Coordinates of N, CA and C in Angstrom, one line a residue:
Chain A
K1 N 26.2 42.9 -3.6 CA 26.3 44.4 -3.3 C 26.4 44.6 -1.8
N2 N 27.4 45.5 -1.5 CA 27.6 45.8 0.0 C 26.4 46.7 0.4
Q3 N 25.8 46.3 1.6 CA 24.7 47.0 2.1 C 24.8 47.1 3.6
V4 N 24.3 48.2 4.2 CA 24.2 48.4 5.6 C 22.8 48.8 6.0
E5 N 22.1 48.0 6.8 CA 20.8 48.3 7.2 C 20.7 48.6 8.6
Q6 N 20.0 49.7 9.0 CA 19.9 50.2 10.4 C 18.5 50.2 10.8
S7 N 18.3 49.8 12.1 CA 16.9 49.9 12.7 C 17.0 50.3 14.1
P8 N 16.0 50.9 14.7 CA 14.9 51.5 13.9 C 15.3 52.7 13.1
Q9 N 14.4 53.2 12.3 CA 14.7 54.4 11.5 C 14.7 55.6 12.4
S10 N 13.8 55.6 13.4 CA 13.7 56.7 14.4 C 13.3 56.1 15.7
L11 N 13.7 56.9 16.7 CA 13.4 56.4 18.1 C 13.3 57.6 19.0
I12 N 12.3 57.5 19.9 CA 12.0 58.6 20.8 C 12.1 58.0 22.2
I13 N 12.9 58.5 23.1 CA 13.0 58.0 24.5 C 13.0 59.2 25.5
L14 N 12.8 58.8 26.7 CA 12.9 59.9 27.8 C 14.3 60.0 28.3
E15 N 14.6 61.1 28.7 CA 15.9 61.4 29.3 C 16.2 60.4 30.5
G16 N 17.4 59.9 30.5 CA 17.7 58.9 31.5 C 17.5 57.5 31.2
K17 N 16.8 57.2 30.2 CA 16.5 55.8 29.7 C 17.6 55.3 28.8
N18 N 17.7 54.0 28.7 CA 18.7 53.4 27.8 C 18.0 53.0 26.5
C19 N 18.9 52.9 25.5 CA 18.3 52.4 24.2 C 19.4 51.7 23.4
T20 N 19.0 50.9 22.5 CA 19.9 50.1 21.6 C 19.5 50.3 20.2
L21 N 20.5 50.6 19.4 CA 20.3 50.7 17.9 C 21.0 49.6 17.2
Q22 N 20.4 49.1 16.1 CA 20.9 47.9 15.4 C 21.4 48.3 14.1
C23 N 22.4 47.4 13.7 CA 23.0 47.6 12.3 C 23.3 46.2 11.8
N24 N 22.8 45.9 10.6 CA 23.1 44.6 9.9 C 23.8 45.0 8.6
Y25 N 24.8 44.2 8.3 CA 25.6 44.5 7.1 C 25.9 43.2 6.2
T26 N 26.1 43.5 5.0 CA 26.5 42.4 4.0 C 27.9 42.6 3.4
V27 N 28.6 43.6 3.9 CA 29.9 44.0 3.4 C 30.9 42.8 3.6
S28 N 31.5 42.4 2.5 CA 32.5 41.3 2.6 C 33.5 41.4 1.5
P29 N 34.8 41.2 1.8 CA 35.3 40.8 3.2 C 35.3 42.1 4.1
F30 N 35.2 41.8 5.3 CA 35.0 42.8 6.3 C 36.3 43.4 6.9
S31 N 36.4 44.7 7.0 CA 37.6 45.3 7.6 C 37.2 45.9 9.0
N32 N 36.3 46.8 9.1 CA 36.0 47.4 10.3 C 34.6 48.0 10.3
L33 N 34.0 48.3 11.4 CA 32.7 48.9 11.5 C 32.8 50.1 12.5
R34 N 32.2 51.2 12.1 CA 32.2 52.4 12.9 C 30.8 52.8 13.2
W35 N 30.6 53.4 14.3 CA 29.4 54.1 14.6 C 29.7 55.6 14.7
Y36 N 28.9 56.4 13.9 CA 29.1 57.9 13.9 C 27.9 58.5 14.6
K37 N 28.1 59.7 15.2 CA 27.0 60.5 15.7 C 27.0 61.8 14.8
Q38 N 25.8 62.1 14.3 CA 25.6 63.3 13.5 C 24.6 64.2 14.1
D39 N 25.0 65.3 14.6 CA 24.1 66.3 15.1 C 23.5 67.0 13.9
T40 N 22.3 67.6 14.1 CA 21.6 68.2 13.0 C 22.4 69.4 12.4
G41 N 22.6 69.4 11.1 CA 23.3 70.4 10.5 C 24.8 70.3 10.6
R42 N 25.3 69.2 11.1 CA 26.8 69.1 11.3 C 27.3 67.8 10.6
G43 N 28.6 67.7 10.4 CA 29.1 66.5 9.9 C 29.2 65.4 10.9
P44 N 29.2 64.1 10.5 CA 29.2 63.0 11.4 C 30.6 63.0 12.2
V45 N 30.5 62.5 13.4 CA 31.7 62.3 14.2 C 31.8 60.9 14.7
S46 N 33.0 60.3 14.6 CA 33.2 58.9 15.0 C 33.0 58.7 16.5
L47 N 32.3 57.6 16.8 CA 32.1 57.3 18.2 C 33.0 56.1 18.6
T48 N 32.9 55.0 17.8 CA 33.6 53.8 18.1 C 34.1 53.1 16.8
I49 N 35.1 52.3 16.8 CA 35.5 51.5 15.7 C 35.7 50.1 16.2
M50 N 35.2 49.1 15.4 CA 35.4 47.7 15.8 C 35.9 46.9 14.6
T51 N 36.9 46.1 14.9 CA 37.5 45.2 13.9 C 36.9 43.8 14.1
F52 N 37.3 42.9 13.2 CA 36.8 41.6 13.2 C 36.9 40.8 14.5
S53 N 38.0 41.0 15.2 CA 38.2 40.3 16.4 C 37.6 40.9 17.7
E54 N 37.0 42.0 17.6 CA 36.5 42.7 18.7 C 35.0 42.5 18.9
N55 N 34.5 42.2 20.1 CA 33.1 42.0 20.4 C 32.4 43.2 21.0
T56 N 33.1 43.9 21.8 CA 32.5 45.0 22.5 C 33.6 46.1 22.7
K57 N 33.1 47.3 22.5 CA 33.9 48.5 22.7 C 33.1 49.6 23.3
S58 N 33.6 50.3 24.3 CA 32.8 51.4 25.0 C 33.5 52.7 24.8
N59 N 32.7 53.7 24.8 CA 33.2 55.1 24.7 C 32.2 55.9 25.6
G60 N 32.6 56.0 26.9 CA 31.7 56.7 27.8 C 30.4 55.9 28.0
R61 N 29.3 56.6 27.7 CA 27.9 56.0 27.8 C 27.6 55.2 26.6
Y62 N 28.4 55.2 25.6 CA 28.1 54.4 24.3 C 28.9 53.1 24.4
T63 N 28.2 52.0 24.1 CA 28.8 50.7 24.0 C 28.4 50.0 22.7
A64 N 29.4 49.7 21.9 CA 29.1 49.0 20.6 C 29.4 47.5 20.8
T65 N 28.6 46.7 20.1 CA 28.9 45.3 20.1 C 29.0 44.9 18.6
L66 N 29.7 43.8 18.4 CA 29.9 43.3 17.0 C 29.8 41.8 17.0
D67 N 29.0 41.2 16.2 CA 29.0 39.7 15.9 C 29.3 39.6 14.5
A68 N 30.6 39.2 14.2 CA 31.1 39.1 12.8 C 30.5 37.9 12.1
D69 N 30.0 36.9 12.9 CA 29.5 35.7 12.3 C 28.1 36.0 11.7
T70 N 27.3 36.7 12.4 CA 25.9 37.1 12.0 C 25.9 38.4 11.2
K71 N 27.0 39.1 11.3 CA 27.2 40.4 10.6 C 26.2 41.4 11.2
Q72 N 26.2 41.5 12.5 CA 25.3 42.4 13.2 C 26.1 43.2 14.2
S73 N 25.7 44.5 14.4 CA 26.3 45.3 15.4 C 25.2 46.1 16.1
S74 N 25.5 46.5 17.3 CA 24.5 47.3 18.1 C 25.2 48.4 18.8
L75 N 24.5 49.5 19.0 CA 25.0 50.6 19.8 C 24.1 50.8 20.9
H76 N 24.6 50.7 22.1 CA 23.8 50.8 23.3 C 24.1 52.2 24.0
I77 N 23.1 53.0 24.3 CA 23.3 54.2 24.9 C 22.7 54.1 26.3
T78 N 23.5 54.4 27.3 CA 23.1 54.3 28.7 C 22.8 55.6 29.3
A79 N 21.7 55.7 30.1 CA 21.4 56.9 30.8 C 21.4 58.1 29.8
S80 N 20.5 58.1 28.9 CA 20.5 59.0 27.8 C 20.4 60.5 28.3
Q81 N 21.0 61.4 27.5 CA 20.9 62.8 27.8 C 20.3 63.5 26.6
L82 N 19.9 64.7 26.9 CA 19.3 65.5 25.8 C 20.2 65.7 24.7
S83 N 21.5 65.8 25.0 CA 22.5 66.0 23.9 C 22.8 64.8 23.1
D84 N 22.2 63.6 23.5 CA 22.3 62.4 22.7 C 21.3 62.5 21.4
S85 N 20.4 63.4 21.4 CA 19.5 63.6 20.3 C 20.4 63.9 19.0
A86 N 20.3 62.9 18.1 CA 21.1 63.0 16.9 C 20.8 61.9 16.0
S87 N 21.5 61.8 14.8 CA 21.4 60.7 14.0 C 22.6 59.8 14.2
Y88 N 22.4 58.5 14.3 CA 23.5 57.6 14.6 C 23.7 56.7 13.3
I89 N 24.9 56.8 12.8 CA 25.1 56.1 11.5 C 26.1 55.0 11.6
C90 N 25.8 53.9 11.1 CA 26.6 52.7 11.1 C 27.4 52.7 9.8
V91 N 28.7 52.5 9.8 CA 29.5 52.6 8.6 C 30.4 51.4 8.6
V92 N 30.4 50.6 7.5 CA 31.2 49.4 7.4 C 32.2 49.5 6.3
R93 N 33.5 49.2 6.6 CA 34.5 49.2 5.6 C 34.9 47.8 5.2
G94 N 35.0 47.5 3.9 CA 35.4 46.3 3.4 C 36.9 46.3 3.2
V95 N 37.5 45.3 2.7 CA 38.9 45.3 2.4 C 39.1 45.7 0.9
E96 N 39.5 46.9 0.7 CA 39.6 47.4 -0.6 C 41.0 47.2 -1.2
S97 N 41.1 47.4 -2.5 CA 42.4 47.3 -3.1 C 42.7 48.6 -3.8
G98 N 43.9 48.8 -4.1 CA 44.3 50.0 -4.9 C 44.5 51.2 -4.0
G99 N 44.5 51.1 -2.7 CA 44.7 52.3 -1.9 C 43.5 53.2 -1.7
S100 N 42.3 52.7 -2.1 CA 41.1 53.5 -1.9 C 40.3 53.0 -0.7
Y101 N 39.8 53.9 0.1 CA 39.0 53.5 1.3 C 37.6 54.0 1.1
I102 N 36.7 53.1 0.7 CA 35.3 53.5 0.4 C 34.4 52.7 1.3
P103 N 33.9 53.4 2.4 CA 33.0 52.7 3.3 C 31.6 52.7 2.8
T104 N 30.8 51.8 3.4 CA 29.4 51.7 3.1 C 28.6 52.3 4.3
F105 N 27.7 53.2 4.0 CA 27.0 53.9 5.1 C 25.6 53.4 5.2
G106 N 25.1 53.2 6.5 CA 23.7 53.0 6.7 C 23.0 54.3 6.6
R107 N 21.6 54.3 6.6 CA 20.9 55.5 6.5 C 20.7 56.2 7.8
G108 N 21.1 55.5 8.9 CA 21.1 56.2 10.2 C 19.8 55.9 11.0
T109 N 19.9 56.0 12.3 CA 18.8 56.0 13.2 C 18.7 57.4 13.8
S110 N 17.5 58.0 13.7 CA 17.3 59.3 14.3 C 16.8 59.2 15.7
L111 N 17.6 59.6 16.7 CA 17.2 59.5 18.1 C 16.8 60.8 18.7
I112 N 15.7 60.8 19.3 CA 15.2 62.0 20.0 C 15.1 61.7 21.5
V113 N 15.7 62.5 22.3 CA 15.6 62.3 23.8 C 14.8 63.5 24.3
H114 N 13.7 63.1 24.9 CA 12.8 64.1 25.5 C 13.1 64.2 27.0
P115 N 12.9 65.5 27.5 CA 13.1 65.7 29.0 C 12.0 65.1 29.8
Chain B
S1 N 47.4 69.7 14.9 CA 46.2 68.9 14.8 C 45.6 69.1 13.4
Q2 N 44.8 68.1 13.0 CA 44.2 68.2 11.6 C 42.9 68.9 11.7
T3 N 42.6 69.7 10.7 CA 41.3 70.3 10.6 C 40.8 70.2 9.2
I4 N 39.5 70.3 9.0 CA 38.9 70.4 7.7 C 37.9 71.5 7.7
H5 N 38.0 72.3 6.6 CA 37.1 73.4 6.4 C 36.3 73.3 5.1
Q6 N 35.0 73.6 5.3 CA 34.1 73.6 4.1 C 33.5 75.0 4.1
W7 N 33.3 75.5 2.9 CA 32.5 76.7 2.8 C 31.9 76.8 1.4
P8 N 30.8 77.6 1.3 CA 30.1 78.2 2.4 C 29.3 77.3 3.2
A9 N 28.7 77.7 4.3 CA 27.9 76.8 5.2 C 26.5 76.7 4.6
T10 N 26.0 77.7 4.0 CA 24.7 77.6 3.3 C 24.8 78.4 2.0
L11 N 24.0 77.9 1.0 CA 24.0 78.5 -0.3 C 22.7 78.3 -1.0
V12 N 22.2 79.4 -1.5 CA 20.9 79.4 -2.3 C 21.3 79.8 -3.7
Q13 N 21.0 78.9 -4.6 CA 21.3 79.2 -6.0 C 20.1 78.9 -6.9
P14 N 20.0 79.7 -8.0 CA 18.9 79.4 -9.0 C 19.2 78.3 -9.9
V15 N 18.2 77.6 -10.4 CA 18.4 76.5 -11.4 C 19.2 77.0 -12.5
G16 N 20.2 76.2 -13.0 CA 21.0 76.6 -14.2 C 22.2 77.4 -13.8
S17 N 22.4 77.8 -12.6 CA 23.6 78.6 -12.2 C 24.7 77.6 -11.9
P18 N 26.0 78.1 -12.0 CA 27.1 77.3 -11.7 C 27.3 77.1 -10.2
L19 N 28.2 76.2 -9.8 CA 28.4 75.9 -8.4 C 29.9 75.6 -8.2
S20 N 30.4 76.1 -7.0 CA 31.7 75.7 -6.6 C 31.8 75.7 -5.1
L21 N 32.0 74.5 -4.6 CA 32.1 74.3 -3.1 C 33.6 73.9 -2.9
E22 N 34.2 74.5 -1.9 CA 35.6 74.2 -1.6 C 35.7 73.5 -0.2
C23 N 36.7 72.6 -0.2 CA 37.0 71.9 1.0 C 38.6 71.9 1.1
T24 N 39.1 72.3 2.3 CA 40.5 72.2 2.5 C 40.8 71.5 3.8
V25 N 41.9 70.8 3.8 CA 42.3 70.0 5.0 C 43.7 70.5 5.4
E26 N 43.9 70.6 6.7 CA 45.2 71.1 7.3 C 45.7 70.1 8.2
G27 N 47.0 70.0 8.3 CA 47.7 69.2 9.3 C 47.9 67.7 8.9
T28 N 47.7 67.4 7.6 CA 48.0 66.1 7.2 C 48.5 66.1 5.7
S29 N 49.1 65.1 5.3 CA 49.6 65.0 3.9 C 49.0 63.8 3.2
N30 N 48.7 64.1 1.9 CA 48.2 63.0 1.0 C 47.0 62.3 1.6
P31 N 46.0 63.0 2.0 CA 44.8 62.4 2.6 C 44.0 61.8 1.4
N32 N 43.1 60.8 1.7 CA 42.0 60.5 0.8 C 40.9 61.5 1.1
L33 N 40.4 62.0 0.0 CA 39.3 63.0 0.2 C 38.0 62.6 -0.5
Y34 N 36.9 63.0 0.1 CA 35.6 62.5 -0.3 C 34.6 63.7 -0.4
W35 N 33.7 63.6 -1.3 CA 32.5 64.4 -1.3 C 31.2 63.5 -1.2
Y36 N 30.4 63.9 -0.3 CA 29.1 63.2 -0.1 C 28.0 64.1 -0.2
R37 N 26.8 63.6 -0.6 CA 25.6 64.3 -0.5 C 24.6 63.6 0.4
Q38 N 23.9 64.3 1.2 CA 22.9 63.7 2.1 C 21.6 64.4 1.9
A39 N 20.7 63.7 1.3 CA 19.3 64.3 1.1 C 18.6 64.1 2.4
A40 N 17.5 64.9 2.6 CA 16.7 64.9 3.8 C 16.2 63.5 4.2
G41 N 16.5 63.0 5.4 CA 16.1 61.7 5.8 C 16.7 60.5 5.1
R42 N 17.8 60.8 4.4 CA 18.5 59.7 3.7 C 19.9 59.6 4.2
G43 N 20.5 58.5 3.8 CA 21.9 58.3 4.2 C 22.9 59.1 3.3
L44 N 24.2 59.0 3.6 CA 25.2 59.7 2.9 C 25.4 58.9 1.5
Q45 N 25.4 59.7 0.5 CA 25.7 59.1 -0.9 C 27.1 59.6 -1.3
L46 N 28.0 58.7 -1.6 CA 29.3 59.1 -2.0 C 29.3 59.6 -3.5
L47 N 29.8 60.8 -3.7 CA 29.8 61.4 -5.0 C 31.1 61.2 -5.7
F48 N 32.2 61.6 -5.0 CA 33.5 61.5 -5.5 C 34.5 61.2 -4.4
Y49 N 35.6 60.6 -4.8 CA 36.7 60.4 -3.9 C 38.0 60.6 -4.6
S50 N 39.1 60.9 -3.9 CA 40.3 61.2 -4.5 C 41.4 60.6 -3.6
V51 N 42.4 59.9 -4.2 CA 43.5 59.3 -3.5 C 44.8 60.2 -3.7
G52 N 44.7 61.2 -4.6 CA 45.9 62.0 -4.8 C 45.5 63.2 -5.7
I53 N 46.5 64.1 -5.9 CA 46.3 65.3 -6.7 C 45.9 64.8 -8.1
G54 N 44.9 65.4 -8.6 CA 44.4 65.1 -10.0 C 43.8 63.8 -10.2
Q55 N 43.6 63.0 -9.1 CA 43.0 61.7 -9.2 C 41.6 61.7 -8.6
I56 N 40.6 61.6 -9.5 CA 39.2 61.7 -9.1 C 38.5 60.5 -9.6
S57 N 37.7 59.9 -8.7 CA 36.8 58.8 -9.0 C 35.4 59.2 -8.7
S58 N 34.5 58.9 -9.7 CA 33.1 59.3 -9.5 C 32.3 58.0 -9.2
E59 N 31.4 58.1 -8.3 CA 30.6 57.0 -7.9 C 29.3 56.9 -8.6
V60 N 28.7 58.1 -8.9 CA 27.4 58.1 -9.5 C 27.4 59.1 -10.7
P61 N 26.7 58.7 -11.8 CA 26.6 59.7 -12.9 C 25.7 60.9 -12.5
Q62 N 26.2 62.1 -12.8 CA 25.4 63.3 -12.4 C 26.0 64.5 -13.2
N63 N 25.5 65.7 -12.9 CA 26.0 66.8 -13.6 C 27.0 67.6 -12.7
L64 N 27.5 66.9 -11.7 CA 28.6 67.5 -10.8 C 29.9 66.9 -11.2
S65 N 30.9 67.7 -10.9 CA 32.3 67.3 -11.1 C 33.2 67.7 -9.9
A66 N 34.3 67.0 -9.8 CA 35.2 67.4 -8.7 C 36.6 67.5 -9.2
S67 N 37.4 68.3 -8.5 CA 38.8 68.5 -8.8 C 39.6 68.6 -7.6
R68 N 40.9 68.2 -7.7 CA 41.8 68.2 -6.6 C 43.1 68.9 -7.1
P69 N 43.1 70.2 -7.2 CA 44.2 71.0 -7.7 C 45.5 71.0 -6.8
Q70 N 45.2 70.8 -5.5 CA 46.3 70.7 -4.5 C 46.1 69.5 -3.6
D71 N 47.1 69.1 -2.9 CA 47.1 67.9 -2.1 C 45.9 68.0 -1.1
R72 N 45.7 69.1 -0.5 CA 44.7 69.2 0.6 C 43.5 70.1 0.2
Q73 N 43.2 70.2 -1.1 CA 42.1 71.0 -1.6 C 41.2 70.1 -2.5
F74 N 39.9 70.1 -2.2 CA 39.0 69.3 -3.0 C 37.8 70.2 -3.3
I75 N 37.5 70.3 -4.6 CA 36.5 71.2 -5.0 C 35.3 70.5 -5.7
L76 N 34.1 70.8 -5.4 CA 32.9 70.2 -6.0 C 32.3 71.3 -6.9
S77 N 32.0 71.0 -8.2 CA 31.6 72.0 -9.1 C 30.4 71.5 -10.0
S78 N 29.7 72.5 -10.5 CA 28.7 72.2 -11.5 C 28.6 73.3 -12.5
K79 N 28.3 73.1 -13.7 CA 28.2 74.2 -14.7 C 26.8 74.7 -14.7
K80 N 25.8 73.8 -14.5 CA 24.4 74.2 -14.4 C 23.7 73.3 -13.4
L81 N 23.2 74.0 -12.3 CA 22.6 73.2 -11.2 C 21.1 72.9 -11.6
L82 N 20.7 71.7 -11.1 CA 19.4 71.2 -11.2 C 18.7 71.2 -9.9
L83 N 17.4 71.2 -9.9 CA 16.6 71.2 -8.7 C 17.0 70.0 -7.8
S84 N 17.3 68.9 -8.4 CA 17.7 67.7 -7.7 C 19.0 67.8 -7.1
D85 N 19.8 68.8 -7.3 CA 21.1 69.0 -6.7 C 21.0 69.5 -5.3
S86 N 19.8 69.9 -4.8 CA 19.6 70.4 -3.5 C 20.0 69.3 -2.5
G87 N 20.6 69.7 -1.4 CA 21.0 68.7 -0.4 C 22.1 69.3 0.5
F88 N 22.5 68.4 1.4 CA 23.6 68.7 2.4 C 24.8 68.1 1.9
Y89 N 25.9 68.9 1.5 CA 27.1 68.3 1.0 C 28.2 68.3 2.0
L90 N 28.8 67.2 2.1 CA 29.8 67.0 3.2 C 31.1 66.5 2.5
C91 N 32.2 67.2 3.0 CA 33.5 66.8 2.6 C 34.1 66.0 3.7
A92 N 35.0 65.0 3.4 CA 35.6 64.2 4.4 C 37.0 63.8 4.0
W93 N 37.8 63.5 5.0 CA 39.2 63.0 4.7 C 39.5 61.9 5.6
T94 N 40.5 61.0 5.2 CA 41.1 60.0 6.1 C 42.4 59.7 5.5
D95 N 43.3 59.2 6.4 CA 44.6 58.8 5.9 C 44.9 57.3 6.1
S96 N 43.9 56.6 6.5 CA 44.1 55.2 6.7 C 42.8 54.5 6.8
S97 N 42.7 53.2 6.4 CA 41.5 52.5 6.5 C 41.2 52.2 8.0
N98 N 42.1 52.4 8.9 CA 41.9 52.1 10.3 C 41.6 53.4 11.1
Q99 N 41.6 54.5 10.4 CA 41.3 55.8 11.0 C 39.9 56.2 10.5
P100 N 39.2 57.0 11.3 CA 37.9 57.4 10.9 C 37.9 58.5 9.8
Q101 N 36.8 58.6 9.1 CA 36.7 59.7 8.2 C 36.4 60.9 9.1
H102 N 37.0 62.0 8.8 CA 36.8 63.3 9.5 C 36.0 64.2 8.5
F103 N 34.8 64.6 9.0 CA 33.9 65.3 8.2 C 34.0 66.8 8.5
G104 N 33.8 67.6 7.4 CA 33.5 69.0 7.6 C 32.1 69.3 8.1
D105 N 31.8 70.5 8.3 CA 30.5 70.8 8.8 C 29.4 70.9 7.8
G106 N 29.8 70.7 6.5 CA 28.8 70.6 5.5 C 28.4 72.0 4.9
T107 N 27.8 71.9 3.7 CA 27.2 73.0 3.0 C 25.7 72.7 2.7
R108 N 24.8 73.5 3.2 CA 23.4 73.3 2.9 C 23.1 74.0 1.6
L109 N 22.8 73.3 0.5 CA 22.6 73.9 -0.8 C 21.1 73.8 -1.2
S110 N 20.5 74.9 -1.4 CA 19.1 75.0 -1.9 C 19.0 75.5 -3.3
I111 N 18.3 74.8 -4.1 CA 18.2 75.3 -5.5 C 16.8 75.8 -5.7
L112 N 16.6 77.0 -6.2 CA 15.3 77.6 -6.4 C 14.9 77.6 -7.9

């Protein structure tokens, strides 16, 4: 069964500090992995996408890493800001057939940035 | 540019009442469409997805149903709501496995 596990479940940091969120998955065969940011009461928004051959990808202060061998990904946030407070969701897509695209979602890490 | 609209933003319904949530996408053709439910503190649960008009696949047994009467319209319905139907309902679309899912802003459904 395809699964995506995220840790920690929640995290509190001070503004300006860095943090790293973890994602482990069992989806196989693997197609791509995305990190989404979900602000409270809003829909998730894609931050990064990584395919099998990519190890690192950055989007501003967000840097995602992928180790396809160990099936692990991380999202590193540098110099956190109050606006980074949100839920961060790891989403993994397998190689589907029949034209349907059904990703597997993690439960998310709730990040709170305090001033 | 593509946009996705969901309404209403919030809804309070009594147990046993019917439900209709609508989602429309603009600026794209033949998108894959999805309905998710997100319970408090939980991940997104896929309820239905559609690869074309009239084509609906259900992921979990429940008293909800979905329909796609037009290419860019996806409707979530129920004849009789249960307390357990409370949650945050999100509609999403994508047109490729290499493209992200684009989510609407969701409907917060409370059942009394």
